[in-house]
Amino acid sequence: MTNVEKLYALERKVAAYSHAMGILEYDGETTAPKGTGKNRGMTLEILGEEYYKLNTSEETMALLKELNEIKDTLDEKTRRIVELRMEEMEEISKIPMDEYLAFQLLTNEAQDVWHNAKANNDYASFAPYIDKLVSMLKKFAAYVRPDLTAYNYMLNRFEKGLTTEKCDAFFGPLLETLKPIIQHVISAKPVDETLLNVHFPIADQRILSDKLMDILKMDRNHVGIGETEHPFTTSFSRYDVRITTHYYENAFASSMYSVIHEAGHGLYDGNTAEELAYTSAGSASTMAVHESQSRFYENVIGRSRAFVKIIAPEIRKLCPALRDYTDEEMYRAFNVSKPSLIRTEADELTYSMHVVIRYEIEKKLFAGEIAAKDLPEIWNRLYKEYLGVDVPSDTEGVLQDSHWSGGGFGYFPSYALGSAYAAQLFETMKKDFDVEKEIEEGNLEKINAWLREKIWKFGCMKEPGDLMKDAFGEFDPKYYTEYLKNKYMEIYK
Amino acid sequence: MTNVEKLYALERKVAAYSHAMGILEYDGETTAPKGTGKNRGMTLEILGEEYYKLNTSEETMALLKELNEIKDTLDEKTRRIVELRMEEMEEISKIPMDEYLAFQLLTNEAQDVWHNAKANNDYASFAPYIDKLVSMLKKFAAYVRPDLTAYNYMLNRFEKGLTTEKCDAFFGPLLETLKPIIQHVISAKPVDETLLNVHFPIADQRILSDKLMDILKMDRNHVGIGETEHPFTTSFSRYDVRITTHYYENAFASSMYSVIHEAGHGLYDGNTAEELAYTSAGSASTMAVHESQSRFYENVIGRSRAFVKIIAPEIRKLCPALRDYTDEEMYRAFNVSKPSLIRTEADELTYSMHVVIRYEIEKKLFAGEIAAKDLPEIWNRLYKEYLGVDVPSDTEGVLQDSHWSGGGFGYFPSYALGSAYAAQLFETMKKDFDVEKEIEEGNLEKINAWLREKIWKFGCMKEPGDLMKDAFGEFDPKYYTEYLKNKYMEIYK
């Protein structure tokens, strides 16, 4: 075998292990009996070890070095795979193995502790883990990227090239623009949202989900839908994508918009170029890019008047209790805005506020300006200041998200960034064709095709910055603030 | 690591790979989107290669040889694991690798061809594969067990120690006893079976399945239930067991008895001794023993008057259309007997006839007395002779089962043997306690506990012959023929 053949054999093997681990986890979230976790954990540990070895063995390192030396002679795809693998390997090789493993153990433990802490509103039990995790991650930052501040290293792990400077430039004006709009919405006449809570039997909501996936022109031969506590998307390759949702009998829009959100992720994962399949270059780009796709479908498309117009008849047909609501009433109810406590349940307008709060806390935490013990007080103060809400308990406050317990500091900004990307993509798309008209005619494939060409097909071939720049030019958060202002000032006029 | 530690590390690793491959296959049968098979096939191939290497590498062989040399110093469990692995390895090592792989490829191809042949009633396209498979298997037999006839080797693969002599001694008298009973049933007044076809919504049948699993005292924390085209049971370890069923709106008893049948498999798999978990000694014994458990629950228990008495109220509660049927009417309908074409749909009385027909054909095929081209004619003749039915097409005849396309010749006798074991177990159990009374009182755990002690907990620790002998003494098929005679002469008196 030539070195290039060896590389592709390795890529296929890595894809196979990742598929196996992915399906074990998916099964655990969807259909596995409750008592089977320990067994699954053992299997995942054994496969995970093999997976780690495959990626980091001396043999792999030697192969990559040799290929890297002749990278100018390689075709574009192979060169990119080598590049992506080298980046990852350099990161891993700079962290001492014992510290890397200690970190894995710490996150496992922290996740358990966090689960209990959240269930028992007991922040004190979780706080020491935050301090420990931050201190280990700061050490990792110094090993891997001594040229960056620790928090910039964290941001960079999820969004290459992202810095606090860029975040500040984004979040600062965003905050200033959103504050008065949110104030206006709070004082405006509330939107009637009673239709959101009518009884909609789950069996019929399942039919609605199938209908939504058809409307979004998803390839059901390669995209499945499951039911889980929290909706998510997992993809074993571009040929096997699973989205999930959670049905509530008395909150159908929650599940409906979960499906549309996850459909955005699923469309992306399922539409990377065929020739990139089963390679490191074939997966989707960063989290922010991924979230830009899900939020684009969920909010920009899914919560538009045009889209509501095509789904409203389906909703009325499936749920007799909704028969007498007009398209406009549905549109307004689906876009209701109310400052609230829980990020994952926040509406489009207030969502970024939840992200800004987390960003500010993380930044201070990594700068050493605050410690874990200070978090509840700061959290509650910022929720009051930015969203006007009182946080009644840490369970509904600082303990609500799972990210920190897994070491995922620096992840939250991607969410807001994704929303801003989505708005700018929308403006760019509108220059090419009449998006609303295509939606109203049910021609969602037109939209999919545009995104496939601009974003999806590239997988990881481009750096995320270049990917977005090629798609919509220089990033400008103004598109996002303008979009929110226009939309909400009209609804709450 | 000592050699013993190495052995257990190997066992855990093998269990992990087998778990991963099992869950991929289970997902494929249950929830995977239709177009994902190719991707799954690639992953299974890569994991399968690793699995094969783990089991047959030079390192593994050397380890086993070393352990085998000191086997008298090993504890019972470790000694048995070495023994089981040595047996398997000797078999594999005697077949030249290229022929082994060629056989894998041939069965893959044959399975595809069989699927199409069955769909198109085109036996001619499949016949050459039967000849090829038989000829390869005869070569394997000569490599591995030159001391046995080829068909005895085949029988031995599924039921150690089984021979045509033993089968003839079992099937001969069985055939003679069943013939007149079946004749009697055919000429007797038919049992009213209209209740079997009332409309029973699937959502309510799902509730009935849960109820059945509760009645059978299954541990739902470790046993899941899924829905597939054909019901089956798969177990990733004693801690993670999945049974499946297929619901038909107008044939609830079909699904109900599938659940009870698979529950028997599931109870066995989930109740091997804890200390054997994740080792080769921890899986269940042979197919015949496994089938004895599933048929015991499905027929001996599940179709008894006592059991019908406890499930009838649940059925009436869940399905208003069945409200007016008595326990006795249900008992008789669930035990209706009618000679038929399809083995998997056959009733308890006629089932073994289907098996005898396949056994006679396989025996002649491996003895070289007939070839693939002769099968439809012999098949149809025997169905007429033994069951009095005319076979209208090969799809409903010689092409109905998947076993041969996978090389599974010699497998069918296990089914009948399992039924006979079940009857003898029942007679033995009755000497220890009043089985009917315990069933009527809903105390199924009493029955489970008896089987756990006699059969389940041993896993593969005993040879199958010893296992059954220790449980019920010398095997005597008379228990089975007596059981069928008494039951059916009473129902069709």
mmCIF file of C-alpha atoms in Angstrom, chain B residues 251-407:
data_model
loop_
_atom_site.group_PDB
_atom_site.id
_atom_site.type_symbol
_atom_site.label_atom_id
_atom_site.label_comp_id
_atom_site.label_asym_id
_atom_site.label_seq_id
_atom_site.Cartn_x
_atom_site.Cartn_y
_atom_site.Cartn_z
ATOM 1 C CA ALA B 251 -53.893 -10.913 14.015
ATOM 2 C CA PHE B 252 -53.040 -9.955 17.576
ATOM 3 C CA ALA B 253 -52.260 -13.509 18.701
ATOM 4 C CA SER B 254 -49.406 -13.692 16.213
ATOM 5 C CA SER B 255 -47.632 -10.793 17.859
ATOM 6 C CA MET B 256 -48.617 -11.870 21.353
ATOM 7 C CA TYR B 257 -47.070 -15.299 20.935
ATOM 8 C CA SER B 258 -44.015 -13.799 19.263
ATOM 9 C CA VAL B 259 -43.499 -11.733 22.378
ATOM 10 C CA ILE B 260 -43.874 -14.757 24.635
ATOM 11 C CA HIS B 261 -41.571 -16.828 22.427
ATOM 12 C CA GLU B 262 -38.884 -14.162 22.329
ATOM 13 C CA ALA B 263 -39.363 -13.604 26.054
ATOM 14 C CA GLY B 264 -38.212 -17.204 26.535
ATOM 15 C CA HIS B 265 -35.019 -16.455 24.628
ATOM 16 C CA GLY B 266 -34.632 -13.193 26.477
ATOM 17 C CA LEU B 267 -35.101 -14.705 29.920
ATOM 18 C CA TYR B 268 -32.421 -17.268 29.147
ATOM 19 C CA ASP B 269 -29.910 -14.720 27.813
ATOM 20 C CA GLY B 270 -30.569 -12.341 30.683
ATOM 21 C CA ASN B 271 -30.193 -14.971 33.393
ATOM 22 C CA THR B 272 -26.842 -16.597 32.784
ATOM 23 C CA ALA B 273 -24.707 -16.320 35.928
ATOM 24 C CA GLU B 274 -23.354 -12.857 36.673
ATOM 25 C CA GLU B 275 -19.819 -14.199 37.141
ATOM 26 C CA LEU B 276 -19.823 -15.466 33.541
ATOM 27 C CA ALA B 277 -20.734 -12.065 32.048
ATOM 28 C CA TYR B 278 -18.632 -10.795 29.136
ATOM 29 C CA THR B 279 -16.974 -14.203 28.589
ATOM 30 C CA SER B 280 -17.443 -17.011 26.063
ATOM 31 C CA ALA B 281 -18.801 -19.161 28.883
ATOM 32 C CA GLY B 282 -21.498 -16.585 29.590
ATOM 33 C CA SER B 283 -23.565 -16.961 26.466
ATOM 34 C CA ALA B 284 -26.416 -19.424 26.215
ATOM 35 C CA SER B 285 -25.884 -23.031 25.123
ATOM 36 C CA THR B 286 -26.874 -24.442 21.722
ATOM 37 C CA MET B 287 -29.750 -23.478 19.477
ATOM 38 C CA ALA B 288 -31.847 -26.468 20.543
ATOM 39 C CA VAL B 289 -31.501 -25.513 24.190
ATOM 40 C CA HIS B 290 -32.324 -21.920 23.321
ATOM 41 C CA GLU B 291 -35.381 -22.983 21.335
ATOM 42 C CA SER B 292 -36.451 -25.241 24.177
ATOM 43 C CA GLN B 293 -36.744 -22.161 26.357
ATOM 44 C CA SER B 294 -38.616 -20.023 23.838
ATOM 45 C CA ARG B 295 -41.005 -22.846 22.947
ATOM 46 C CA PHE B 296 -41.476 -23.702 26.578
ATOM 47 C CA TYR B 297 -42.742 -20.190 27.260
ATOM 48 C CA GLU B 298 -44.620 -19.799 24.002
ATOM 49 C CA ASN B 299 -46.392 -23.154 23.914
ATOM 50 C CA VAL B 300 -46.131 -25.160 27.107
ATOM 51 C CA ILE B 301 -46.742 -22.139 29.337
ATOM 52 C CA GLY B 302 -48.198 -19.505 27.017
ATOM 53 C CA ARG B 303 -50.774 -21.716 25.335
ATOM 54 C CA SER B 304 -51.843 -23.490 28.537
ATOM 55 C CA ARG B 305 -55.314 -23.015 30.026
ATOM 56 C CA ALA B 306 -53.753 -21.567 33.158
ATOM 57 C CA PHE B 307 -51.843 -18.877 31.293
ATOM 58 C CA VAL B 308 -54.759 -17.977 29.039
ATOM 59 C CA LYS B 309 -56.765 -17.537 32.235
ATOM 60 C CA ILE B 310 -54.424 -14.786 33.459
ATOM 61 C CA ILE B 311 -53.978 -12.979 30.139
ATOM 62 C CA ALA B 312 -57.610 -13.157 28.977
ATOM 63 C CA PRO B 313 -58.779 -10.362 31.336
ATOM 64 C CA GLU B 314 -55.972 -8.113 30.066
ATOM 65 C CA ILE B 315 -56.928 -8.845 26.462
ATOM 66 C CA ARG B 316 -60.594 -8.135 27.117
ATOM 67 C CA LYS B 317 -59.709 -4.905 28.891
ATOM 68 C CA LEU B 318 -57.493 -3.655 26.040
ATOM 69 C CA CYS B 319 -59.680 -4.742 23.134
ATOM 70 C CA PRO B 320 -63.411 -4.097 23.461
ATOM 71 C CA ALA B 321 -64.088 -6.276 20.389
ATOM 72 C CA LEU B 322 -62.870 -9.271 22.407
ATOM 73 C CA ARG B 323 -64.897 -8.478 25.499
ATOM 74 C CA ASP B 324 -67.440 -11.238 25.020
ATOM 75 C CA TYR B 325 -65.108 -14.170 24.448
ATOM 76 C CA THR B 326 -64.607 -16.615 27.314
ATOM 77 C CA ASP B 327 -61.272 -17.930 28.579
ATOM 78 C CA GLU B 328 -62.066 -21.300 27.064
ATOM 79 C CA GLU B 329 -62.891 -19.825 23.664
ATOM 80 C CA MET B 330 -59.572 -17.999 23.700
ATOM 81 C CA TYR B 331 -57.695 -21.104 24.827
ATOM 82 C CA ARG B 332 -59.125 -23.098 21.936
ATOM 83 C CA ALA B 333 -58.530 -20.392 19.350
ATOM 84 C CA PHE B 334 -54.905 -19.890 20.503
ATOM 85 C CA ASN B 335 -54.400 -23.635 20.043
ATOM 86 C CA VAL B 336 -56.098 -24.053 16.703
ATOM 87 C CA SER B 337 -54.282 -26.574 14.522
ATOM 88 C CA LYS B 338 -54.322 -26.575 10.736
ATOM 89 C CA PRO B 339 -51.798 -28.084 8.355
ATOM 90 C CA SER B 340 -50.265 -25.169 6.484
ATOM 91 C CA LEU B 341 -47.550 -24.120 4.080
ATOM 92 C CA ILE B 342 -45.339 -21.816 6.107
ATOM 93 C CA ARG B 343 -43.160 -23.137 8.929
ATOM 94 C CA THR B 344 -42.962 -19.923 10.908
ATOM 95 C CA GLU B 345 -46.750 -19.702 11.027
ATOM 96 C CA ALA B 346 -47.317 -23.358 11.873
ATOM 97 C CA ASP B 347 -49.124 -24.374 15.034
ATOM 98 C CA GLU B 348 -47.549 -26.399 17.806
ATOM 99 C CA LEU B 349 -48.879 -29.726 16.529
ATOM 100 C CA THR B 350 -47.870 -29.498 12.886
ATOM 101 C CA TYR B 351 -44.635 -27.572 13.408
ATOM 102 C CA SER B 352 -42.358 -30.586 13.646
ATOM 103 C CA MET B 353 -43.648 -31.864 10.316
ATOM 104 C CA HIS B 354 -42.152 -28.813 8.636
ATOM 105 C CA VAL B 355 -38.861 -29.585 10.322
ATOM 106 C CA VAL B 356 -38.868 -33.268 9.354
ATOM 107 C CA ILE B 357 -39.346 -32.326 5.704
ATOM 108 C CA ARG B 358 -36.321 -30.021 5.775
ATOM 109 C CA TYR B 359 -34.250 -32.582 7.645
ATOM 110 C CA GLU B 360 -34.971 -35.317 5.104
ATOM 111 C CA ILE B 361 -34.073 -33.022 2.226
ATOM 112 C CA GLU B 362 -30.825 -31.814 3.824
ATOM 113 C CA LYS B 363 -29.750 -35.349 4.686
ATOM 114 C CA LYS B 364 -30.196 -36.519 1.084
ATOM 115 C CA LEU B 365 -28.535 -33.367 -0.262
ATOM 116 C CA PHE B 366 -25.381 -33.893 1.795
ATOM 117 C CA ALA B 367 -25.365 -37.602 1.038
ATOM 118 C CA GLY B 368 -25.295 -36.678 -2.661
ATOM 119 C CA GLU B 369 -28.537 -38.565 -3.305
ATOM 120 C CA ILE B 370 -30.248 -35.475 -4.659
ATOM 121 C CA ALA B 371 -29.119 -32.105 -6.034
ATOM 122 C CA ALA B 372 -30.512 -28.583 -5.777
ATOM 123 C CA LYS B 373 -32.575 -29.017 -8.947
ATOM 124 C CA ASP B 374 -34.591 -31.817 -7.296
ATOM 125 C CA LEU B 375 -35.642 -29.825 -4.248
ATOM 126 C CA PRO B 376 -38.958 -28.270 -5.353
ATOM 127 C CA GLU B 377 -40.374 -31.591 -6.456
ATOM 128 C CA ILE B 378 -39.365 -33.382 -3.228
ATOM 129 C CA TRP B 379 -40.488 -30.457 -1.100
ATOM 130 C CA ASN B 380 -43.929 -30.354 -2.668
ATOM 131 C CA ARG B 381 -44.327 -34.126 -2.510
ATOM 132 C CA LEU B 382 -43.462 -34.272 1.205
ATOM 133 C CA TYR B 383 -45.796 -31.381 2.064
ATOM 134 C CA LYS B 384 -48.605 -33.275 0.368
ATOM 135 C CA GLU B 385 -47.672 -36.539 2.056
ATOM 136 C CA TYR B 386 -47.040 -35.281 5.623
ATOM 137 C CA LEU B 387 -49.366 -32.323 5.830
ATOM 138 C CA GLY B 388 -51.855 -32.904 3.059
ATOM 139 C CA VAL B 389 -51.283 -29.486 1.524
ATOM 140 C CA ASP B 390 -50.594 -28.504 -2.073
ATOM 141 C CA VAL B 391 -47.708 -26.055 -2.490
ATOM 142 C CA PRO B 392 -48.845 -23.395 -4.961
ATOM 143 C CA SER B 393 -45.450 -21.751 -5.540
ATOM 144 C CA ASP B 394 -41.789 -22.065 -4.549
ATOM 145 C CA THR B 395 -42.087 -18.758 -2.741
ATOM 146 C CA GLU B 396 -44.490 -20.467 -0.347
ATOM 147 C CA GLY B 397 -42.483 -23.668 -0.636
ATOM 148 C CA VAL B 398 -38.810 -24.414 -0.907
ATOM 149 C CA LEU B 399 -37.823 -20.723 -0.966
ATOM 150 C CA GLN B 400 -39.619 -19.722 2.224
ATOM 151 C CA ASP B 401 -36.745 -19.922 4.745
ATOM 152 C CA SER B 402 -33.579 -17.828 4.810
ATOM 153 C CA HIS B 403 -31.404 -20.496 6.478
ATOM 154 C CA TRP B 404 -29.954 -22.222 3.430
ATOM 155 C CA SER B 405 -28.886 -18.996 1.749
ATOM 156 C CA GLY B 406 -26.701 -18.309 4.785
ATOM 157 C CA GLY B 407 -25.225 -21.812 4.758
#
